[in-house]
mmCIF file of C-alpha atoms in Angstrom:
data_model
loop_
_atom_site.group_PDB
_atom_site.id
_atom_site.type_symbol
_atom_site.label_atom_id
_atom_site.label_comp_id
_atom_site.label_asym_id
_atom_site.label_seq_id
_atom_site.Cartn_x
_atom_site.Cartn_y
_atom_site.Cartn_z
ATOM 1 C CA UNK A 1 115.895 115.398 76.125
ATOM 2 C CA UNK A 2 113.875 117.612 78.406
ATOM 3 C CA UNK A 3 112.169 120.502 76.700
ATOM 4 C CA UNK A 4 111.956 122.589 79.814
ATOM 5 C CA UNK A 5 114.397 124.659 81.834
ATOM 6 C CA UNK A 6 113.987 125.564 85.490
ATOM 7 C CA UNK A 7 116.219 126.942 88.240
ATOM 8 C CA UNK A 8 117.889 124.049 90.023
ATOM 9 C CA UNK A 9 117.145 125.278 93.524
ATOM 10 C CA UNK A 10 115.406 127.975 95.514
ATOM 11 C CA UNK A 11 115.203 128.852 99.181
ATOM 12 C CA UNK A 12 112.344 130.645 100.865
ATOM 13 C CA UNK A 13 111.247 131.513 104.374
ATOM 14 C CA UNK A 14 108.013 130.215 105.759
ATOM 15 C CA UNK A 15 105.018 132.363 104.980
ATOM 16 C CA UNK A 16 106.446 133.880 101.835
ATOM 17 C CA UNK A 17 105.092 133.543 98.335
ATOM 18 C CA UNK A 18 107.297 131.487 96.046
ATOM 19 C CA UNK A 19 107.379 131.794 92.282
ATOM 20 C CA UNK A 20 109.104 129.139 90.181
ATOM 21 C CA UNK A 21 109.500 129.794 86.479
ATOM 22 C CA UNK A 22 109.841 127.207 83.747
ATOM 23 C CA UNK A 23 111.038 128.011 80.242
ATOM 24 C CA UNK A 24 109.589 126.059 77.340
ATOM 25 C CA UNK A 25 110.520 127.933 74.197
ATOM 26 C CA UNK A 26 109.440 125.186 71.816
ATOM 27 C CA UNK A 27 105.939 124.718 73.167
ATOM 28 C CA UNK A 28 103.494 123.580 70.502
ATOM 29 C CA UNK A 29 100.059 125.001 69.855
ATOM 30 C CA UNK A 30 98.173 122.158 71.505
ATOM 31 C CA UNK A 31 100.513 121.648 74.464
ATOM 32 C CA UNK A 32 99.317 122.050 78.015
ATOM 33 C CA UNK A 33 101.668 122.945 80.869
ATOM 34 C CA UNK A 34 101.606 120.747 83.948
ATOM 35 C CA UNK A 35 103.416 121.076 87.256
ATOM 36 C CA UNK A 36 104.268 118.283 89.662
ATOM 37 C CA UNK A 37 105.596 118.133 93.203
ATOM 38 C CA UNK A 38 107.833 115.339 94.419
ATOM 39 C CA UNK A 39 108.827 114.493 97.967
ATOM 40 C CA UNK A 40 111.759 112.152 98.657
ATOM 41 C CA UNK A 41 110.984 108.485 97.990
ATOM 42 C CA UNK A 42 107.574 109.273 96.539
ATOM 43 C CA UNK A 43 106.169 109.557 93.050
ATOM 44 C CA UNK A 44 105.427 113.013 91.619
ATOM 45 C CA UNK A 45 102.085 114.502 92.566
ATOM 46 C CA UNK A 46 99.987 116.618 90.192
ATOM 47 C CA UNK A 47 99.720 120.247 91.317
ATOM 48 C CA UNK A 48 98.222 122.278 88.519
ATOM 49 C CA UNK A 49 97.748 122.407 84.774
ATOM 50 C CA UNK A 50 97.047 125.224 82.367
ATOM 51 C CA UNK A 51 97.003 126.282 78.745
ATOM 52 C CA UNK A 52 97.084 130.082 78.857
ATOM 53 C CA UNK A 53 96.625 133.121 81.119
ATOM 54 C CA UNK A 54 96.052 132.166 84.741
ATOM 55 C CA UNK A 55 94.841 129.089 86.526
ATOM 56 C CA UNK A 56 94.268 128.841 90.261
ATOM 57 C CA UNK A 57 93.354 125.951 92.503
ATOM 58 C CA UNK A 58 93.417 125.340 96.233
ATOM 59 C CA UNK A 59 97.157 124.688 96.193
ATOM 60 C CA UNK A 60 98.761 127.035 93.682
ATOM 61 C CA UNK A 61 98.411 129.441 90.802
ATOM 62 C CA UNK A 62 99.868 129.094 87.354
ATOM 63 C CA UNK A 63 100.674 132.151 85.276
ATOM 64 C CA UNK A 64 101.223 131.767 81.541
ATOM 65 C CA UNK A 65 102.120 134.769 79.373
ATOM 66 C CA UNK A 66 100.601 135.323 75.974
ATOM 67 C CA UNK A 67 103.505 133.766 74.059
ATOM 68 C CA UNK A 68 103.363 130.657 76.320
ATOM 69 C CA UNK A 69 107.136 130.233 76.164
ATOM 70 C CA UNK A 70 107.335 130.175 79.919
ATOM 71 C CA UNK A 71 105.130 129.589 82.920
ATOM 72 C CA UNK A 72 105.327 130.486 86.583
ATOM 73 C CA UNK A 73 104.116 128.340 89.429
ATOM 74 C CA UNK A 74 103.121 130.457 92.403
ATOM 75 C CA UNK A 75 102.862 128.947 95.873
ATOM 76 C CA UNK A 76 101.227 131.316 98.358
ATOM 77 C CA UNK A 77 102.560 131.468 101.918
ATOM 78 C CA UNK A 78 104.776 128.391 101.826
ATOM 79 C CA UNK A 79 105.250 126.178 104.851
ATOM 80 C CA UNK A 80 107.970 123.685 105.746
ATOM 81 C CA UNK A 81 105.902 120.909 104.199
ATOM 82 C CA UNK A 82 106.247 122.561 100.796
ATOM 83 C CA UNK A 83 109.936 121.622 100.728
ATOM 84 C CA UNK A 84 110.104 119.395 97.659
ATOM 85 C CA UNK A 85 111.220 119.243 94.054
ATOM 86 C CA UNK A 86 108.914 120.878 91.533
ATOM 87 C CA UNK A 87 108.829 119.835 87.895
ATOM 88 C CA UNK A 88 107.074 121.265 84.878
ATOM 89 C CA UNK A 89 106.099 119.120 81.916
ATOM 90 C CA UNK A 90 104.838 120.429 78.609
ATOM 91 C CA UNK A 91 102.727 118.589 76.081
ATOM 92 C CA UNK A 92 102.069 115.330 77.895
ATOM 93 C CA UNK A 93 99.632 114.234 75.218
ATOM 94 C CA UNK A 94 101.576 115.099 72.132
ATOM 95 C CA UNK A 95 104.509 112.767 72.336
ATOM 96 C CA UNK A 96 106.942 110.693 74.330
ATOM 97 C CA UNK A 97 109.647 113.332 74.002
ATOM 98 C CA UNK A 98 107.567 115.546 76.213
ATOM 99 C CA UNK A 99 107.707 113.046 79.033
ATOM 100 C CA UNK A 100 111.349 113.612 79.778
ATOM 101 C CA UNK A 101 111.814 115.394 83.055
ATOM 102 C CA UNK A 102 114.163 118.312 83.389
ATOM 103 C CA UNK A 103 116.189 119.009 86.481
ATOM 104 C CA UNK A 104 113.223 120.296 88.419
ATOM 105 C CA UNK A 105 113.509 122.985 91.083
ATOM 106 C CA UNK A 106 114.437 121.937 94.591
ATOM 107 C CA UNK A 107 112.567 124.275 96.914
ATOM 108 C CA UNK A 108 113.761 124.487 100.494
ATOM 109 C CA UNK A 109 111.531 126.300 102.941
ATOM 110 C CA UNK A 110 113.398 127.716 105.900
ATOM 111 C CA UNK A 111 111.764 128.272 109.306
ATOM 112 C CA UNK B 1 92.025 112.677 91.628
ATOM 113 C CA UNK B 2 93.016 109.549 89.751
ATOM 114 C CA UNK B 3 94.973 106.935 91.649
ATOM 115 C CA UNK B 4 97.862 104.834 90.437
ATOM 116 C CA UNK B 5 98.795 101.994 92.740
ATOM 117 C CA UNK B 6 102.340 100.652 92.620
ATOM 118 C CA UNK B 7 103.594 97.580 94.465
ATOM 119 C CA UNK B 8 105.787 96.732 96.186
ATOM 120 C CA UNK B 9 106.970 99.982 97.708
ATOM 121 C CA UNK B 10 110.276 98.478 98.698
ATOM 122 C CA UNK B 11 112.079 95.292 97.752
ATOM 123 C CA UNK B 12 115.439 93.858 98.679
ATOM 124 C CA UNK B 13 116.745 90.971 96.648
ATOM 125 C CA UNK B 14 119.881 88.984 96.016
ATOM 126 C CA UNK B 15 121.953 89.517 92.929
ATOM 127 C CA UNK B 16 120.794 87.327 90.057
ATOM 128 C CA UNK B 17 117.158 87.145 91.040
ATOM 129 C CA UNK B 18 114.242 88.741 89.205
ATOM 130 C CA UNK B 19 111.866 91.279 90.656
ATOM 131 C CA UNK B 20 108.411 92.200 89.401
ATOM 132 C CA UNK B 21 106.850 95.594 90.029
ATOM 133 C CA UNK B 22 103.136 96.150 89.430
ATOM 134 C CA UNK B 23 101.433 99.352 88.421
ATOM 135 C CA UNK B 24 97.650 99.653 88.423
ATOM 136 C CA UNK B 25 95.336 102.495 87.519
ATOM 137 C CA UNK B 26 92.556 102.152 90.060
ATOM 138 C CA UNK B 27 89.777 104.390 88.809
ATOM 139 C CA UNK B 28 90.583 105.099 85.193
ATOM 140 C CA UNK B 29 91.686 103.320 82.061
ATOM 141 C CA UNK B 30 95.241 103.868 80.939
ATOM 142 C CA UNK B 31 96.068 102.886 77.405
ATOM 143 C CA UNK B 32 99.595 104.133 77.972
ATOM 144 C CA UNK B 33 101.834 103.697 80.991
ATOM 145 C CA UNK B 34 105.362 104.914 81.493
ATOM 146 C CA UNK B 35 108.215 103.593 83.576
ATOM 147 C CA UNK B 36 110.870 105.809 85.095
ATOM 148 C CA UNK B 37 113.873 105.254 87.292
ATOM 149 C CA UNK B 38 115.376 107.786 89.612
ATOM 150 C CA UNK B 39 118.713 107.864 91.380
ATOM 151 C CA UNK B 40 119.201 109.844 94.597
ATOM 152 C CA UNK B 41 119.131 113.611 94.112
ATOM 153 C CA UNK B 42 118.517 113.221 90.396
ATOM 154 C CA UNK B 43 115.559 113.748 88.117
ATOM 155 C CA UNK B 44 113.305 111.022 86.767
ATOM 156 C CA UNK B 45 114.618 109.203 83.718
ATOM 157 C CA UNK B 46 112.114 107.748 81.286
ATOM 158 C CA UNK B 47 112.865 104.077 80.665
ATOM 159 C CA UNK B 48 110.028 102.924 78.480
ATOM 160 C CA UNK B 49 106.534 103.543 77.239
ATOM 161 C CA UNK B 50 104.065 100.709 77.374
ATOM 162 C CA UNK B 51 100.871 100.572 75.387
ATOM 163 C CA UNK B 52 98.103 98.143 76.218
ATOM 164 C CA UNK B 53 98.268 95.072 74.056
ATOM 165 C CA UNK B 54 101.510 95.911 72.283
ATOM 166 C CA UNK B 55 105.238 95.815 72.863
ATOM 167 C CA UNK B 56 106.845 98.475 74.957
ATOM 168 C CA UNK B 57 109.028 101.164 73.461
ATOM 169 C CA UNK B 58 112.328 101.509 75.258
ATOM 170 C CA UNK B 59 114.448 104.618 75.506
ATOM 171 C CA UNK B 60 118.000 104.593 74.280
ATOM 172 C CA UNK B 61 120.331 102.786 76.620
ATOM 173 C CA UNK B 62 117.623 100.763 78.359
ATOM 174 C CA UNK B 63 118.006 97.011 77.845
ATOM 175 C CA UNK B 64 114.670 95.521 76.897
ATOM 176 C CA UNK B 65 115.781 92.014 77.882
ATOM 177 C CA UNK B 66 116.708 93.180 81.361
ATOM 178 C CA UNK B 67 113.644 95.327 81.970
ATOM 179 C CA UNK B 68 110.646 93.341 80.773
ATOM 180 C CA UNK B 69 107.449 95.317 80.501
ATOM 181 C CA UNK B 70 104.005 93.811 80.112
ATOM 182 C CA UNK B 71 100.840 95.857 79.670
ATOM 183 C CA UNK B 72 98.176 93.202 79.449
ATOM 184 C CA UNK B 73 95.148 95.286 80.331
ATOM 185 C CA UNK B 74 93.953 98.865 80.447
ATOM 186 C CA UNK B 75 94.656 99.020 84.159
ATOM 187 C CA UNK B 76 97.805 96.977 84.718
ATOM 188 C CA UNK B 77 101.412 97.211 83.635
ATOM 189 C CA UNK B 78 104.317 95.287 85.110
ATOM 190 C CA UNK B 79 108.054 95.839 85.066
ATOM 191 C CA UNK B 80 110.285 92.854 85.692
ATOM 192 C CA UNK B 81 113.916 93.457 86.430
ATOM 193 C CA UNK B 82 115.568 90.230 85.354
ATOM 194 C CA UNK B 83 118.794 88.898 86.839
ATOM 195 C CA UNK B 84 119.114 91.975 88.984
ATOM 196 C CA UNK B 85 122.534 93.319 89.893
ATOM 197 C CA UNK B 86 123.559 95.956 92.422
ATOM 198 C CA UNK B 87 123.750 98.601 89.713
ATOM 199 C CA UNK B 88 120.023 98.091 89.107
ATOM 200 C CA UNK B 89 119.329 99.388 92.586
ATOM 201 C CA UNK B 90 117.205 102.468 92.120
ATOM 202 C CA UNK B 91 113.808 104.039 92.676
ATOM 203 C CA UNK B 92 111.372 102.916 89.989
ATOM 204 C CA UNK B 93 108.216 104.914 89.315
ATOM 205 C CA UNK B 94 105.334 104.129 87.023
ATOM 206 C CA UNK B 95 102.870 106.582 85.583
ATOM 207 C CA UNK B 96 99.678 106.294 83.629
ATOM 208 C CA UNK B 97 97.971 108.586 81.182
ATOM 209 C CA UNK B 98 94.219 108.761 81.405
ATOM 210 C CA UNK B 99 92.609 107.424 78.234
ATOM 211 C CA UNK B 100 90.028 110.190 78.271
ATOM 212 C CA UNK B 101 92.096 113.047 79.653
ATOM 213 C CA UNK B 102 95.296 112.534 77.768
ATOM 214 C CA UNK B 103 96.970 115.653 79.028
ATOM 215 C CA UNK B 104 97.032 114.274 82.553
ATOM 216 C CA UNK B 105 99.708 111.946 83.846
ATOM 217 C CA UNK B 106 99.380 110.251 87.213
ATOM 218 C CA UNK B 107 102.209 108.618 89.113
ATOM 219 C CA UNK B 108 102.552 105.653 91.384
ATOM 220 C CA UNK B 109 104.241 105.971 94.743
ATOM 221 C CA UNK B 110 107.423 104.316 93.516
ATOM 222 C CA UNK B 111 109.384 101.173 94.314
ATOM 223 C CA UNK B 112 112.764 101.289 95.993
ATOM 224 C CA UNK B 113 114.789 98.349 94.701
ATOM 225 C CA UNK B 114 117.924 97.326 96.550
ATOM 226 C CA UNK B 115 119.989 94.512 95.071
ATOM 227 C CA UNK B 116 122.536 92.941 97.402
#
């Protein structure tokens, strides 16, 4: 059973910032939060990982509030090529139960 | 980043035959690998966890005699779909957890299996 909850779908226009939130109320103390992107007929691709506060890389930012019960993936200025399904996973190390994928969020970028 | 190589990317076979899918971690050691299957427009479903040198752990509802998993080395795991039937047609994805960076999971590119 997935331990995360995300919106099933989102639409955005090109050039806009997109924020996708994942709820993980039962996150454990040692759990990291990891986001993946999946295109059709491909395996998921690692985007970003964080433990608390804010993490930024060349692709995205990850915002994690103090209670860590949720996280928000922020994609700046999306393009058509960002159309994909985005998944969050919590606690990859701590147990097989954490490897169940939730529904993910299907992001559609509109021209 | 770490690379997981999965082969073949696509296979078409006749009903009743067996198909082997390979998953290799190319630049890191993976004591644990995971196998998923994914149907169109659906999320990934965890099938089994394979640990190097030991028997795989299968999730509920996954037949271990149909989906044979071997994890003979720190860089190779194989999934064999035995006596495949059309209902086994799916997208199969492997993933590997880095032995040293256990919070990171890397995925293969997937194998589209079509059973006629």
